[in-house]
Tab-separated table of N, CA and C in Angstrom:
chain	number	residue	atom	x	y	z
A	77	MET	N	-8.606	-23.183	15.465
A	77	MET	CA	-8.050	-22.817	14.247
A	77	MET	C	-9.084	-21.538	13.637
A	78	LYS	N	-9.882	-22.353	13.633
A	78	LYS	CA	-11.365	-20.424	13.953
A	78	LYS	C	-9.967	-18.839	14.655
A	79	LYS	N	-9.893	-19.235	15.637
A	79	LYS	CA	-9.830	-18.095	16.733
A	79	LYS	C	-8.194	-17.879	15.867
A	80	ALA	N	-6.819	-18.584	15.424
A	80	ALA	CA	-5.715	-18.051	15.051
A	80	ALA	C	-5.936	-17.861	13.605
A	81	GLY	N	-6.739	-18.004	12.566
A	81	GLY	CA	-7.370	-17.058	11.567
A	81	GLY	C	-7.459	-15.774	11.377
A	82	LYS	N	-8.415	-15.359	13.011
A	82	LYS	CA	-8.568	-14.621	13.133
A	82	LYS	C	-7.632	-12.999	13.694
A	83	ILE	N	-7.236	-14.435	14.572
A	83	ILE	CA	-6.124	-13.358	14.942
A	83	ILE	C	-4.573	-12.669	13.922
A	84	VAL	N	-4.353	-13.890	12.945
A	84	VAL	CA	-3.530	-13.052	12.200
A	84	VAL	C	-4.026	-12.662	11.512
A	85	GLY	N	-5.288	-12.090	10.517
A	85	GLY	CA	-5.875	-11.422	9.883
A	85	GLY	C	-6.066	-10.766	9.894
A	86	SER	N	-6.074	-10.488	11.221
A	86	SER	CA	-6.603	-9.061	11.930
A	86	SER	C	-5.897	-8.466	11.934
A	87	ILE	N	-4.112	-9.402	12.498
A	87	ILE	CA	-3.106	-8.518	13.061
A	87	ILE	C	-2.599	-7.871	12.187
A	88	PHE	N	-2.540	-8.812	11.291
A	88	PHE	CA	-1.343	-8.311	9.519
A	88	PHE	C	-2.448	-7.234	8.184
A	89	ALA	N	-4.352	-7.848	8.569
A	89	ALA	CA	-4.953	-5.992	7.942
A	89	ALA	C	-4.406	-5.586	8.874
A	90	SER	N	-4.660	-4.918	10.244
A	90	SER	CA	-4.136	-3.804	10.733
A	90	SER	C	-2.555	-3.494	9.995
A	91	LEU	N	-2.036	-4.283	10.754
A	91	LEU	CA	-0.621	-3.447	9.979
A	91	LEU	C	-0.525	-2.763	8.627
A	92	GLY	N	-1.611	-3.476	7.562
A	92	GLY	CA	-1.640	-2.885	6.446
A	92	GLY	C	-1.993	-2.685	5.767
A	93	ILE	N	-3.370	-1.847	7.564
A	93	ILE	CA	-3.814	-0.051	7.254
A	93	ILE	C	-2.666	1.134	7.946
A	94	LEU	N	-2.110	0.340	8.990
A	94	LEU	CA	-1.129	1.279	9.268
A	94	LEU	C	0.053	1.713	7.810
A	95	VAL	N	0.058	1.007	7.689
A	95	VAL	CA	1.949	1.235	6.404
A	95	VAL	C	0.723	1.886	4.946
A	96	CYS	N	0.046	1.428	4.839
A	96	CYS	CA	-0.427	2.378	3.766
A	96	CYS	C	-0.927	3.015	3.869
A	97	LEU	N	-1.727	4.025	4.984
A	97	LEU	CA	-2.096	5.096	5.301
A	97	LEU	C	-0.729	5.813	5.867
A	98	PHE	N	0.550	5.555	6.505
A	98	PHE	CA	1.586	6.284	6.203
A	98	PHE	C	1.946	6.364	4.698
A	99	THR	N	2.311	6.287	3.808
A	99	THR	CA	2.620	5.557	2.653
A	99	THR	C	1.308	6.768	1.739
A	100	LEU	N	0.614	6.936	1.948
A	100	LEU	CA	0.218	7.858	1.922
A	100	LEU	C	0.072	9.805	2.129
A	101	ALA	N	-0.146	9.455	3.232
A	101	ALA	CA	0.964	10.500	4.257
A	101	ALA	C	2.222	10.951	3.952
A	102	ALA	N	3.145	10.503	3.252
A	102	ALA	CA	5.042	10.253	3.477
A	102	ALA	C	4.076	10.404	1.430
A	103	SER	N	3.348	9.812	0.792
A	103	SER	CA	4.650	10.762	-0.320
A	103	SER	C	2.999	11.666	-0.676
A	104	ALA	N	1.686	11.616	-0.119
A	104	ALA	CA	1.656	13.068	-0.059
A	104	ALA	C	2.280	14.385	0.112
A	105	LYS	N	2.899	14.532	1.228
A	105	LYS	CA	3.702	15.457	2.048
A	105	LYS	C	5.469	15.551	0.953
A	106	LEU	N	5.746	14.521	0.470
A	106	LEU	CA	7.097	14.228	-0.130
A	106	LEU	C	6.788	15.687	-2.114
A	107	GLN	N	5.655	15.662	-2.095
A	107	GLN	CA	4.935	15.442	-3.423
A	107	GLN	C	5.218	17.094	-3.184
A	108	HIS	N	4.227	17.354	-1.608
A	108	HIS	CA	3.700	19.003	-1.338
A	108	HIS	C	5.334	19.330	-1.604
A	109	MET	N	6.128	18.940	-0.719
A	109	MET	CA	7.673	19.291	-0.554
A	109	MET	C	8.452	19.812	-2.169
A	110	LYS	N	8.077	18.846	-3.161
A	110	LYS	CA	8.386	19.024	-4.269
A	110	LYS	C	8.002	20.466	-4.929
A	111	GLU	N	6.000	20.555	-4.535
A	111	GLU	CA	6.247	21.590	-5.875
A	111	GLU	C	6.037	22.290	-5.394
A	112	ASN	N	5.732	22.610	-3.946
A	112	ASN	CA	6.506	23.667	-2.694
A	112	ASN	C	7.539	24.231	-2.006
A	113	PRO	N	8.400	24.242	-2.605
A	113	PRO	CA	9.484	24.591	-1.803
A	113	PRO	C	10.133	25.333	-1.107
A	114	ASP	N	10.269	25.406	0.342
A	114	ASP	CA	10.763	26.705	0.842
A	114	ASP	C	12.493	27.356	1.119
A	115	ILE	N	12.212	28.463	0.925
A	115	ILE	CA	13.797	28.942	0.397
A	115	ILE	C	14.816	28.246	0.385
A	116	GLU	N	15.143	27.468	1.901
A	116	GLU	CA	16.353	26.539	2.176
A	116	GLU	C	16.464	25.745	1.126
A	117	ALA	N	14.465	24.612	0.685
A	117	ALA	CA	14.818	23.230	0.455
A	117	ALA	C	15.133	23.157	-0.241
A	118	GLN	N	14.295	24.795	-1.046
A	118	GLN	CA	14.996	24.894	-2.493
A	118	GLN	C	16.104	24.778	-2.691
A	119	SER	N	17.069	25.259	-2.385
A	119	SER	CA	18.569	25.268	-2.604
A	119	SER	C	19.439	24.064	-2.547
A	120	GLN	N	18.421	23.444	-1.320
A	120	GLN	CA	18.982	21.766	-1.262
A	120	GLN	C	19.129	21.205	-3.058
A	121	ILE	N	17.525	21.798	-2.748
A	121	ILE	CA	16.578	20.782	-4.491
A	121	ILE	C	17.962	21.361	-5.368
A	122	HIS	N	17.998	22.185	-5.843
A	122	HIS	CA	18.733	22.526	-6.652
A	122	HIS	C	20.390	22.329	-6.872
A	123	SER	N	21.147	21.884	-5.759
A	123	SER	CA	22.245	21.627	-5.950
A	123	SER	C	22.047	19.309	-6.410
A	124	ASN	N	21.157	18.634	-4.936
A	124	ASN	CA	20.283	17.837	-5.280
A	124	ASN	C	20.292	17.126	-7.205
A	125	GLU	N	19.394	18.138	-8.112
A	125	GLU	CA	19.150	17.632	-8.907
A	125	GLU	C	20.434	18.817	-9.902
A	126	SER	N	21.010	19.568	-9.512
A	126	SER	CA	23.124	19.552	-10.175
A	126	SER	C	23.276	18.247	-9.983
A	127	GLU	N	23.711	17.479	-9.209
A	127	GLU	CA	24.568	16.432	-8.411
A	127	GLU	C	23.511	15.068	-9.496
A	128	MET	N	21.420	15.132	-9.697
A	128	MET	CA	21.132	14.527	-10.889
A	128	MET	C	21.457	14.485	-11.842
A	129	ASP	N	21.990	15.549	-12.608
A	129	ASP	CA	22.343	16.152	-13.510
A	129	ASP	C	23.076	15.062	-13.970
A	130	GLU	N	25.071	14.990	-13.184
A	130	GLU	CA	25.847	15.439	-13.928
A	130	GLU	C	25.673	13.535	-13.321
A	131	VAL	N	24.667	12.822	-13.068
A	131	VAL	CA	24.838	11.196	-12.347
A	131	VAL	C	24.511	10.840	-13.736
A	132	LEU	N	23.057	11.392	-14.391
A	132	LEU	CA	22.055	11.478	-15.418
A	132	LEU	C	23.320	11.217	-17.264
A	133	ALA	N	23.984	12.176	-17.123
A	133	ALA	CA	25.449	12.215	-17.690
A	133	ALA	C	26.231	11.480	-17.765
A	134	SER	N	26.533	11.074	-17.064
A	134	SER	CA	27.579	10.115	-16.728
A	134	SER	C	27.123	8.713	-17.592
A	135	LEU	N	25.780	8.427	-17.439
A	135	LEU	CA	24.955	6.989	-17.350
A	135	LEU	C	24.876	7.578	-18.659
A	136	ASP	N	24.239	8.918	-19.883
A	136	ASP	CA	24.386	8.408	-20.282
A	136	ASP	C	22.757	8.337	-20.881
A	137	LEU	N	21.745	8.903	-19.559
A	137	LEU	CA	20.890	8.425	-19.647
A	137	LEU	C	19.464	10.364	-19.849
A	138	ASP	N	18.715	9.932	-20.175
A	138	ASP	CA	17.700	11.552	-21.009
A	138	ASP	C	16.705	11.888	-19.697
A	139	GLU	N	15.806	12.504	-19.462
A	139	GLU	CA	15.124	13.294	-19.365
A	139	GLU	C	13.381	12.966	-19.122
A	140	SER	N	13.259	11.687	-19.302
A	140	SER	CA	12.487	11.570	-19.898
A	140	SER	C	11.115	10.847	-18.760
A	141	ASP	N	12.354	11.055	-17.317
A	141	ASP	CA	11.747	9.723	-16.244
A	141	ASP	C	11.677	11.537	-15.599
A	142	VAL	N	10.541	12.326	-16.044
A	142	VAL	CA	9.662	13.648	-15.198
A	142	VAL	C	8.127	12.886	-15.293
A	143	SER	N	8.021	12.680	-16.303
A	143	SER	CA	6.562	12.345	-16.026
A	143	SER	C	6.613	10.835	-16.008
A	144	ASN	N	7.954	9.265	-15.722
A	144	ASN	CA	7.378	8.425	-14.334
A	144	ASN	C	7.561	8.851	-13.474
A	145	LYS	N	8.223	9.990	-12.869
A	145	LYS	CA	8.045	10.120	-11.690
A	145	LYS	C	6.834	10.840	-11.424
A	146	GLU	N	6.001	11.167	-11.962
A	146	GLU	CA	4.645	11.377	-11.382
A	146	GLU	C	3.533	10.344	-11.611
A	147	LEU	N	4.323	9.860	-12.973
A	147	LEU	CA	3.437	8.244	-13.024
A	147	LEU	C	3.614	7.962	-11.577
A	148	ASN	N	4.857	7.819	-11.542
A	148	ASN	CA	5.309	7.076	-10.126
A	148	ASN	C	4.146	7.113	-8.100
A	149	PHE	N	3.714	8.521	-8.297
A	149	PHE	CA	3.970	9.331	-7.639
A	149	PHE	C	1.974	9.455	-7.778
A	150	LYS	N	1.396	9.089	-8.603
A	150	LYS	CA	0.059	8.711	-8.870
A	150	LYS	C	-0.197	7.219	-8.480
A	151	LYS	N	0.678	6.071	-9.406
A	151	LYS	CA	0.498	4.937	-8.603
A	151	LYS	C	0.376	4.497	-7.397
A	152	THR	N	1.484	4.684	-6.871
A	152	THR	CA	1.522	4.686	-5.054
A	152	THR	C	-0.008	5.355	-3.947
A	153	MET	N	-0.357	7.040	-5.222
A	153	MET	CA	-1.815	6.647	-4.101
A	153	MET	C	-2.731	6.434	-4.378
A	154	THR	N	-2.622	5.268	-5.390
A	154	THR	CA	-4.185	5.000	-5.761
A	154	THR	C	-3.354	2.998	-5.314
A	155	HIS	N	-1.967	2.661	-4.661
A	155	HIS	CA	-2.024	1.311	-4.019
A	155	HIS	C	-2.358	1.106	-3.116
A	156	SER	N	-2.159	2.595	-2.671
A	156	SER	CA	-2.069	3.631	-1.399
A	156	SER	C	-3.902	3.581	-0.758
A	157	TRP	N	-4.389	4.253	-1.235
A	157	TRP	CA	-5.710	4.141	-1.577
A	157	TRP	C	-6.385	2.159	-1.484
A	158	VAL	N	-6.216	2.540	-2.640
A	158	VAL	CA	-6.994	0.425	-2.708
A	158	VAL	C	-6.455	-0.247	-1.389
A	159	GLY	N	-4.768	-0.385	-1.025
A	159	GLY	CA	-4.261	-0.975	0.247
A	159	GLY	C	-5.151	-0.487	1.470
A	160	ALA	N	-4.929	-0.010	1.151
A	160	ALA	CA	-6.371	0.506	2.550
A	160	ALA	C	-7.487	0.258	2.747
A	161	LEU	N	-8.236	0.028	1.581
A	161	LEU	CA	-9.764	-0.606	1.116
A	161	LEU	C	-9.973	-1.211	1.423
A	162	LEU	N	-8.681	-2.106	1.117
A	162	LEU	CA	-8.948	-3.631	0.487
A	162	LEU	C	-8.409	-4.458	2.044
A	163	PHE	N	-7.210	-3.708	2.839
A	163	PHE	CA	-6.960	-4.285	4.049
A	163	PHE	C	-8.241	-3.888	5.110
A	164	GLY	N	-9.298	-2.835	4.838
A	164	GLY	CA	-10.293	-2.265	6.608
A	164	GLY	C	-11.465	-3.678	5.710
A	165	ILE	N	-11.627	-4.055	4.757
A	165	ILE	CA	-12.695	-5.429	4.325
A	165	ILE	C	-11.783	-6.343	5.234
A	166	ILE	N	-10.215	-6.848	4.844
A	166	ILE	CA	-10.823	-7.981	4.951
A	166	ILE	C	-10.357	-8.180	6.605
A	167	LEU	N	-10.127	-6.676	7.814
A	167	LEU	CA	-10.660	-6.295	8.571
A	167	LEU	C	-11.334	-7.056	9.078
A	168	LEU	N	-12.538	-6.069	8.507
A	168	LEU	CA	-14.195	-6.507	9.139
A	168	LEU	C	-14.663	-7.604	8.786
A	169	CYS	N	-14.250	-8.538	7.151
A	169	CYS	CA	-14.536	-10.070	7.139
A	169	CYS	C	-14.062	-11.031	7.859
A	170	VAL	N	-12.311	-10.825	8.365
A	170	VAL	CA	-11.942	-11.984	9.465
A	170	VAL	C	-12.853	-10.742	10.846
A	171	LEU	N	-13.035	-9.949	11.152
A	171	LEU	CA	-13.484	-10.942	12.162
A	171	LEU	C	-15.175	-10.348	12.555
A	172	LEU	N	-15.872	-10.771	11.271
A	172	LEU	CA	-17.271	-10.222	11.576
A	172	LEU	C	-17.771	-11.600	11.509
A	173	ASN	N	-18.553	-12.056	12.510
A	173	ASN	CA	-19.207	-13.092	13.022
A	173	ASN	C	-20.795	-13.268	12.542
A	174	VAL	N	-21.057	-13.895	11.735
A	174	VAL	CA	-22.338	-13.948	10.887
A	174	VAL	C	-22.890	-15.070	11.456
A	175	PRO	N	-23.537	-15.728	11.483
A	175	PRO	CA	-24.013	-16.973	12.439
A	175	PRO	C	-24.393	-18.051	10.715
A	176	LYS	N	-24.980	-17.128	10.117
A	176	LYS	CA	-25.654	-17.175	9.355
A	176	LYS	C	-25.372	-17.996	8.001
A	177	ASP	N	-24.678	-17.256	7.327
A	177	ASP	CA	-23.852	-17.190	5.849
A	177	ASP	C	-22.346	-16.827	6.602
A	178	SER	N	-22.268	-17.622	7.498
A	178	SER	CA	-20.698	-18.304	8.016
A	178	SER	C	-19.605	-17.895	7.351
A	179	PHE	N	-19.222	-19.089	5.690
A	179	PHE	CA	-18.176	-18.618	4.497
A	179	PHE	C	-18.304	-17.368	3.322
A	180	PHE	N	-19.418	-17.146	4.036
A	180	PHE	CA	-19.702	-15.827	3.078
A	180	PHE	C	-18.181	-14.800	3.276
A	181	THR	N	-18.262	-14.516	4.396
A	181	THR	CA	-17.849	-13.291	4.919
A	181	THR	C	-16.326	-14.080	4.751
A	182	PRO	N	-15.684	-14.939	5.067
A	182	PRO	CA	-14.252	-15.461	4.862
A	182	PRO	C	-13.559	-15.228	3.227
A	183	LEU	N	-14.927	-15.364	2.938
A	183	LEU	CA	-14.499	-15.601	1.395
A	183	LEU	C	-14.863	-14.536	0.412
A	184	VAL	N	-14.661	-13.690	1.146
A	184	VAL	CA	-14.672	-12.193	0.692
A	184	VAL	C	-13.333	-11.768	1.746
A	185	ALA	N	-12.825	-11.516	2.661
A	185	ALA	CA	-12.142	-11.621	3.098
A	185	ALA	C	-10.452	-12.262	1.958
A	186	VAL	N	-10.637	-13.558	1.862
A	186	VAL	CA	-9.401	-13.641	0.567
A	186	VAL	C	-9.789	-13.330	-0.605
A	187	VAL	N	-10.815	-13.357	-1.092
A	187	VAL	CA	-11.283	-13.000	-2.637
A	187	VAL	C	-10.274	-11.192	-2.262
A	188	ALA	N	-10.206	-10.098	-1.088
A	188	ALA	CA	-9.727	-9.333	-0.966
A	188	ALA	C	-8.338	-9.271	-1.352
A	189	ALA	N	-8.455	-10.100	-0.334
A	189	ALA	CA	-6.261	-9.719	-0.074
A	189	ALA	C	-5.807	-10.609	-0.912
A	190	GLY	N	-6.657	-11.782	-1.357
A	190	GLY	CA	-6.192	-11.841	-2.973
A	190	GLY	C	-5.781	-10.822	-3.730
A	191	GLY	N	-6.792	-9.859	-4.436
A	191	GLY	CA	-7.011	-8.540	-5.134
A	191	GLY	C	-5.856	-7.821	-5.139
A	192	GLY	N	-5.920	-7.695	-3.337
A	192	GLY	CA	-4.765	-6.350	-3.287
A	192	GLY	C	-3.317	-7.319	-2.823
A	193	ALA	N	-2.876	-8.200	-2.643
A	193	ALA	CA	-1.610	-8.688	-3.282
A	193	ALA	C	-1.343	-8.814	-4.632
A	194	ILE	N	-2.041	-8.779	-5.558
A	194	ILE	CA	-2.427	-8.897	-7.039
A	194	ILE	C	-2.037	-7.580	-7.584
A	195	PHE	N	-3.276	-6.872	-7.390
A	195	PHE	CA	-3.012	-5.430	-7.894
A	195	PHE	C	-2.333	-4.540	-7.182
A	196	CYS	N	-1.466	-4.486	-5.802
A	196	CYS	CA	-1.007	-3.160	-4.796
A	196	CYS	C	1.029	-4.399	-5.133
A	197	GLY	N	0.315	-5.302	-5.455
A	197	GLY	CA	2.436	-5.313	-6.138
A	197	GLY	C	3.147	-6.276	-4.316
A	198	VAL	N	4.704	-4.903	-5.289
A	198	VAL	CA	5.682	-6.339	-3.999
A	198	VAL	C	5.669	-5.264	-2.473
A	199	GLY	N	5.156	-3.985	-2.634
A	199	GLY	CA	4.859	-3.038	-2.032
A	199	GLY	C	4.252	-3.639	-0.817
A	200	PHE	N	3.083	-4.374	-0.462
A	200	PHE	CA	1.797	-4.873	0.080
A	200	PHE	C	1.957	-5.762	-0.335
A	201	ALA	N	2.588	-6.412	-0.358
A	201	ALA	CA	2.150	-8.060	-1.183
A	201	ALA	C	1.976	-9.136	0.131
A	202	PHE	N	3.236	-8.717	0.716
A	202	PHE	CA	3.765	-9.603	2.319
A	202	PHE	C	2.995	-9.504	3.067
A	203	LEU	N	2.121	-7.940	3.259
A	203	LEU	CA	1.051	-7.984	3.884
A	203	LEU	C	-0.160	-8.920	4.205
A	204	PHE	N	-0.565	-8.160	2.303
A	204	PHE	CA	-1.831	-9.595	1.914
A	204	PHE	C	-1.722	-11.327	1.977
A	205	VAL	N	-1.267	-11.330	2.391
A	205	VAL	CA	-0.323	-13.130	1.824
A	205	VAL	C	-0.444	-13.694	3.322
A	206	MET	N	-0.056	-12.775	4.129
A	206	MET	CA	-0.350	-13.277	5.657
A	206	MET	C	-1.856	-12.397	5.738
A	207	ALA	N	-2.696	-11.671	5.453
A	207	ALA	CA	-3.672	-11.805	5.743
A	207	ALA	C	-4.823	-12.490	4.832
A	208	LEU	N	-4.256	-13.469	4.255
A	208	LEU	CA	-4.903	-14.534	3.035
A	208	LEU	C	-5.012	-15.921	3.919
A	209	ILE	N	-3.660	-15.612	4.968
A	209	ILE	CA	-3.518	-16.632	5.813
A	209	ILE	C	-4.480	-17.128	6.192
A	210	GLY	N	-4.375	-16.266	6.641
A	210	GLY	CA	-5.057	-16.188	8.204
A	210	GLY	C	-6.909	-16.364	7.221
A	211	SER	N	-7.124	-15.471	6.759
A	211	SER	CA	-8.589	-15.414	5.888
A	211	SER	C	-9.450	-17.216	6.037
A	212	LEU	N	-7.866	-17.247	4.917
A	212	LEU	CA	-7.934	-19.381	3.897
A	212	LEU	C	-7.987	-20.148	5.485
A	213	LEU	N	-7.565	-19.788	6.709
A	213	LEU	CA	-8.111	-20.534	7.890
A	213	LEU	C	-9.397	-20.254	8.802
A	214	VAL	N	-9.728	-19.418	9.023
A	214	VAL	CA	-11.069	-18.962	9.212
A	214	VAL	C	-11.375	-19.638	8.465
A	215	SER	N	-11.807	-19.339	7.225
A	215	SER	CA	-12.587	-19.710	5.625
A	215	SER	C	-12.790	-21.489	6.180
A	216	VAL	N	-11.591	-22.310	5.971
A	216	VAL	CA	-11.439	-23.473	6.091
A	216	VAL	C	-12.000	-23.814	7.436
A	217	ALA	N	-11.678	-23.076	9.562
A	217	ALA	CA	-12.457	-23.612	9.589
A	217	ALA	C	-14.096	-23.786	10.411
A	218	ASN	N	-14.757	-21.927	9.689
A	218	ASN	CA	-16.024	-21.879	8.648
A	218	ASN	C	-16.161	-23.273	8.371
A	219	LEU	N	-15.831	-24.042	7.716
A	219	LEU	CA	-16.098	-25.472	6.477
A	219	LEU	C	-16.678	-26.539	7.375
A	220	LYS	N	-16.186	-26.918	7.810
A	220	LYS	CA	-16.224	-27.586	9.316
A	220	LYS	C	-18.679	-27.294	10.039
């Protein structure tokens, strides 16, 4: 049971790190492209903005979404950084063998996975829950 927990926990923690880093890089790249568009991309952005203005006008929505977009960018960046950090902690704690305190390290992984599932929300929740299951398996195996 301990080996199965280590395998499940480490696989999903590793996948979580990759997903968080990919999300971080993609959102940073999109934000950079939004702030510094080249001429070709700028014309495409203007055409997309005019289309969006027409859609907003037809839906009777206002332009207060600009602050929400900036807030969403910061939220995405924060969740990606925290998620990558928590997945790293989970990976380290699941794979670490400490003979003296064999229950403490999987407990830290369980707390990190639970906290990550709550804080990072829907985007990373599946990976955190699967890492939580692996961490719980290691914890239960270490109780014996």
